Short mmCIF file of C-alpha atoms in Angstrom, two decimals:
data_model
loop_
_atom_site.label_atom_id
_atom_site.label_comp_id
_atom_site.label_asym_id
_atom_site.label_seq_id
_atom_site.Cartn_x
_atom_site.Cartn_y
_atom_site.Cartn_z
CA MET A 1 187.51 45.19 316.80
CA VAL A 2 190.21 42.88 315.65
CA LEU A 3 190.38 42.93 311.62
CA TYR A 4 190.85 39.71 309.69
CA GLU A 5 191.34 40.17 305.80
CA TYR A 6 191.26 36.97 303.44
CA PRO A 7 192.21 37.12 300.04
CA PHE A 8 189.76 35.15 297.30
CA ASN A 9 192.71 35.16 294.37
CA GLU A 10 196.43 34.65 294.58
CA SER A 11 196.94 37.98 293.15
CA ILE A 12 195.38 39.84 296.18
CA ARG A 13 197.38 37.56 298.50
CA THR A 14 200.31 38.47 296.95
CA MET A 15 199.52 42.30 297.65
CA LEU A 16 198.35 41.79 301.11
CA ARG A 17 201.57 40.11 301.71
CA LEU A 18 203.75 43.13 300.14
CA GLU A 19 201.48 45.73 302.37
CA HIS A 20 202.64 43.71 305.27
CA LEU A 21 206.17 43.46 304.52
CA PHE A 22 206.01 47.41 303.95
CA ASP A 23 204.26 48.27 307.23
CA ARG A 24 206.99 46.15 309.21
CA LEU A 25 209.75 47.87 307.23
CA GLY A 26 208.53 51.59 308.29
CA ALA A 27 207.73 50.54 312.01
CA LEU A 28 211.30 48.81 312.16
CA MET A 29 212.92 51.76 310.41
CA GLU A 30 211.78 54.29 312.55
CA ARG A 31 213.46 52.49 315.68
CA GLU A 32 216.99 53.22 316.80
CA ALA A 33 217.99 49.61 317.95
CA ALA A 34 220.67 48.15 315.63
CA LEU A 35 218.42 44.72 316.40
CA ASP A 36 215.73 46.77 314.94
CA HIS A 37 217.39 47.78 312.13
CA HIS A 38 218.76 44.34 311.14
CA PHE A 39 215.09 43.40 310.70
CA ALA A 40 214.48 45.90 309.07
CA LEU A 41 216.87 44.44 306.54
CA VAL A 42 215.66 41.07 306.86
CA THR A 43 212.24 42.82 305.85
CA LEU A 44 213.53 44.18 302.78
CA PHE A 45 214.93 41.48 301.34
CA GLU A 46 211.56 39.54 302.00
CA ILE A 47 210.54 42.51 299.66
CA LEU A 48 212.28 41.69 296.97
CA ASP A 49 211.74 37.77 297.48
CA VAL A 50 208.06 38.38 296.54
CA ALA A 51 208.38 41.65 294.50
CA SER A 52 210.76 40.45 292.14
CA ARG A 53 208.00 37.94 290.26
CA ALA A 54 208.75 38.95 287.06
CA ASP A 55 204.89 40.17 286.11
CA LEU A 56 204.04 41.31 289.35
CA LYS A 57 204.83 45.22 288.27
CA SER A 58 202.78 44.83 284.64
CA ASP A 59 199.88 43.66 286.68
CA LEU A 60 200.08 46.56 288.90
CA LEU A 61 199.97 48.68 285.88
CA LYS A 62 197.47 47.10 284.80
CA GLU A 63 195.28 47.34 287.37
CA LEU A 64 195.96 51.04 287.86
CA GLU A 65 195.13 51.70 284.36
CA LYS A 66 191.56 49.75 284.51
CA HIS A 67 190.73 51.76 287.60
CA LYS A 68 191.39 55.01 285.65
CA ALA A 69 189.04 53.78 283.15
CA GLN A 70 186.47 52.75 285.57
CA PHE A 71 186.64 56.65 287.06
CA ASN A 72 187.27 58.44 283.94
CA ALA A 73 183.55 56.72 282.88
CA TYR A 74 182.00 58.23 285.78
CA ARG A 75 182.74 62.14 284.98
CA GLY A 76 179.68 64.26 283.94
CA SER A 77 177.80 61.93 285.63
CA PRO A 78 174.92 62.83 288.13
CA GLY A 79 175.28 63.04 291.61
CA VAL A 80 178.82 62.55 291.44
CA ASP A 81 181.33 64.52 293.03
CA ALA A 82 183.94 66.04 290.22
CA ALA A 83 186.23 67.42 292.81
CA ARG A 84 186.59 64.02 294.49
CA LEU A 85 186.69 61.95 291.40
CA ASP A 86 189.68 64.47 290.01
CA GLU A 87 191.12 63.54 293.35
CA VAL A 88 190.88 60.05 293.05
CA ILE A 89 191.93 59.99 289.19
CA ALA A 90 194.96 61.95 290.33
CA ARG A 91 196.27 59.24 292.66
CA ILE A 92 195.76 56.51 290.43
CA ASP A 93 197.54 58.32 287.86
CA GLY A 94 200.33 59.53 289.68
CA ALA A 95 200.67 55.74 291.50
CA PHE A 96 200.97 54.60 287.88
CA GLN A 97 203.37 57.06 286.37
CA ARG A 98 205.90 56.48 289.42
CA LEU A 99 205.67 53.03 288.76
CA ASN A 100 206.08 52.58 285.19
CA ALA A 101 209.16 55.19 285.46
CA LEU A 102 210.92 52.09 287.19
CA ASN A 103 213.36 50.45 285.19
CA GLY A 104 213.56 46.92 284.90
CA LYS A 105 212.13 44.57 288.02
CA THR A 106 211.68 45.93 291.02
CA GLY A 107 214.68 46.30 293.22
CA ALA A 108 216.87 45.90 290.22
CA ALA A 109 218.90 48.46 291.56
CA LEU A 110 219.44 46.83 295.17
CA ALA A 111 220.33 43.98 293.47
CA GLY A 112 223.17 45.67 292.20
CA ASN A 113 224.38 46.39 295.37
CA GLU A 114 227.37 43.93 296.38
CA TRP A 115 227.62 44.92 299.95
CA LEU A 116 223.53 44.22 300.51
CA MET A 117 223.72 40.94 298.48
CA SER A 118 226.22 39.75 300.47
CA ILE A 119 224.34 40.39 303.83
CA ARG A 120 221.37 38.79 301.89
CA SER A 121 223.44 35.52 300.73
CA ARG A 122 223.93 34.90 304.75
CA ILE A 123 221.00 36.32 306.45
CA SER A 124 218.75 33.05 306.12
CA ILE A 125 221.63 31.24 307.49
CA PRO A 126 220.80 30.68 311.72
CA GLY A 127 223.86 33.08 312.87
CA GLY A 128 225.30 33.68 309.54
CA THR A 129 225.39 37.59 310.19
CA CYS A 130 227.69 37.22 313.16
CA GLU A 131 230.59 39.56 313.40
CA PHE A 132 233.27 37.29 312.13
CA ASP A 133 231.36 36.13 308.94
CA LEU A 134 230.33 39.70 308.00
CA PRO A 135 232.86 42.48 309.57
CA ALA A 136 231.50 45.17 307.29
CA TYR A 137 227.92 44.37 308.20
CA TYR A 138 228.89 44.46 311.94
CA ASN A 139 230.54 47.76 311.29
CA TRP A 140 227.80 49.28 309.91
CA GLN A 141 225.48 48.24 313.28
CA GLN A 142 227.86 50.40 315.40
CA LEU A 143 226.91 53.49 313.24
CA LEU A 144 224.47 55.70 314.75
CA PRO A 145 220.82 55.53 314.36
CA VAL A 146 220.37 58.38 312.00
CA ARG A 147 222.80 57.16 309.84
CA ARG A 148 221.83 53.52 309.58
CA ARG A 149 218.29 54.81 309.08
CA LYS A 150 219.23 57.30 306.35
CA ASP A 151 220.63 54.21 304.64
CA LEU A 152 217.72 52.10 305.09
CA MET A 153 215.41 54.89 303.81
CA GLY A 154 217.68 55.81 300.86
CA TRP A 155 217.54 51.34 300.03
CA ALA A 156 213.89 51.49 300.80
CA GLN A 157 213.37 54.63 298.26
CA THR A 158 213.71 52.34 295.13
CA LEU A 159 210.31 50.41 296.54
CA MET A 160 208.36 53.06 297.28
CA PRO A 161 206.78 53.35 293.71
CA MET A 162 205.29 49.80 294.54
CA ALA A 163 204.09 50.75 298.05
CA GLU A 164 201.93 53.26 296.66
CA ALA A 165 200.57 51.40 293.71
CA LEU A 166 199.61 48.89 296.71
CA GLN A 167 198.53 51.38 299.07
CA VAL A 168 196.31 53.21 296.07
CA LEU A 169 194.48 49.91 294.73
CA LEU A 170 193.96 48.30 297.91
CA GLY A 171 192.81 51.33 299.50
CA LEU A 172 190.08 51.11 296.45
CA LEU A 173 189.29 47.72 296.92
CA ARG A 174 188.31 47.92 300.83
CA ASP A 175 186.49 51.12 300.16
CA SER A 176 184.45 48.90 297.57
CA GLY A 177 182.72 46.88 300.63
CA SER A 178 179.94 47.94 302.75
CA PRO A 179 180.05 46.24 306.15
CA HIS A 180 177.00 44.65 307.95
CA LYS A 181 176.54 42.45 310.96
CA VAL A 182 176.00 38.72 310.78
CA ALA A 183 176.15 35.89 313.31
CA ALA A 184 177.94 32.32 313.34
CA HIS A 185 175.54 30.18 314.90
CA ALA A 186 177.15 27.46 317.01
CA GLY A 187 180.55 28.78 315.78
CA GLN A 188 179.65 28.44 312.22
CA PHE A 189 178.77 30.72 309.16
CA GLN A 190 178.26 30.12 305.51
CA GLN A 191 177.20 32.76 302.84
CA SER A 192 176.47 31.95 299.59
CA LEU A 193 177.92 34.42 296.80
CA PRO A 194 175.82 36.01 294.28
CA ALA A 195 176.42 34.88 290.61
CA GLY A 196 178.04 37.24 288.03
CA ARG A 197 179.50 39.31 290.95
CA VAL A 198 183.51 38.40 291.75
CA TYR A 199 184.78 39.21 294.89
CA GLN A 200 188.34 39.65 295.93
CA LEU A 201 188.62 40.35 299.36
CA LEU A 202 186.54 39.64 302.46
CA ARG A 203 186.98 41.63 305.69
CA MET A 204 185.75 40.43 308.89
CA ARG A 205 185.87 42.56 312.13
CA ILE A 206 184.87 40.74 315.85
CA ASP A 207 185.29 41.97 319.29
CA PRO A 208 188.51 40.58 320.73
CA SER A 209 187.36 40.01 324.44
CA LEU A 210 185.38 36.99 323.15
CA GLY A 211 188.86 35.12 322.42
CA LEU A 212 187.91 33.59 319.16
CA ILE A 213 190.25 33.27 316.07
CA PRO A 214 188.49 32.70 312.77
CA GLU A 215 189.15 30.28 310.23
CA ILE A 216 187.96 31.74 306.94
CA SER A 217 187.77 30.14 303.67
CA GLY A 218 185.83 31.03 300.43
CA HIS A 219 185.76 30.70 296.61
CA ARG A 220 183.67 32.41 294.00
CA LEU A 221 180.33 30.79 295.32
CA MET A 222 180.64 30.46 299.02
CA VAL A 223 182.04 31.82 302.12
CA SER A 224 182.56 29.91 305.17
CA ILE A 225 183.65 31.02 308.82
CA ARG A 226 184.20 28.86 311.76
CA LEU A 227 185.28 30.61 314.86
CA MET A 228 187.34 28.63 317.22
CA ARG A 229 189.17 29.09 320.63
CA GLN A 230 192.38 27.87 321.63
CA ASP A 231 192.83 25.76 324.56
CA GLU A 232 195.62 25.50 327.35
CA GLU A 233 197.53 23.35 324.79
CA GLY A 234 197.18 25.75 321.88
CA ARG A 235 194.58 23.64 320.31
CA LEU A 236 191.89 24.78 318.24
CA LYS A 237 188.39 24.04 319.06
CA LEU A 238 185.17 24.93 317.55
CA ALA A 239 183.25 27.72 320.00
CA PRO A 240 179.71 26.06 320.57
CA GLU A 241 178.21 29.65 321.16
CA ASP A 242 176.36 31.99 318.94
CA THR A 243 178.21 35.02 317.83
CA GLY A 244 178.06 38.34 316.09
CA PHE A 245 180.44 39.98 313.78
CA GLU A 246 181.17 42.54 310.88
CA LEU A 247 181.79 41.18 307.66
CA THR A 248 182.77 43.38 304.51
CA LEU A 249 182.85 41.57 301.03
CA CYS A 250 184.97 43.71 298.66
CA ALA A 251 184.54 43.75 294.60
#
């Protein structure tokens, strides 16, 4: 089953984008080719661009604090697994402490690295990192993979508290939903959302053998999904058949 996720607000949208970038960075760092490590640096700079928003760190800290308070309220409640509850609260608390310990904006330590910033200033220019433009960077690319990986991991380490906070918050959000089977009639599905409950994330799983691409839209009152099929020229057209898929709404 292919998983699609759709955020209902800008905060979750930013968190999903950062999670995507951190996943890509981790995958590229594990490889050995200099080209893969080049794109690992590209990804690192993309993370800095997204994460440097002034209020992002404080927003994540507030969310962690809010979740900790919510889980603490379950202490002593009948039917609650106390050991599991303690484990979840410890994860939230650990992520909060490590993110809170970072001084200044996320990535501030990297912004002070003159060599990295010289690469960042040229990496968006087509062909701007050729050996005649950045000979020191070209020399770094000739180093053994283990040395390049060590450097990349050192630079990425300064961003790991944010990655951990995102992992905890998005994990809790995804766990809040219960999947259920639904059907799109003639390629279209709509569902009204109950008043008084604010959903933040939609998760959809669909069989890849169907060859369908979902176009998802939604707001606090309604969610709509159109199942499209791509023709030979790449244009998307509404699939006319009835199709079942799995839907999860996370609050």
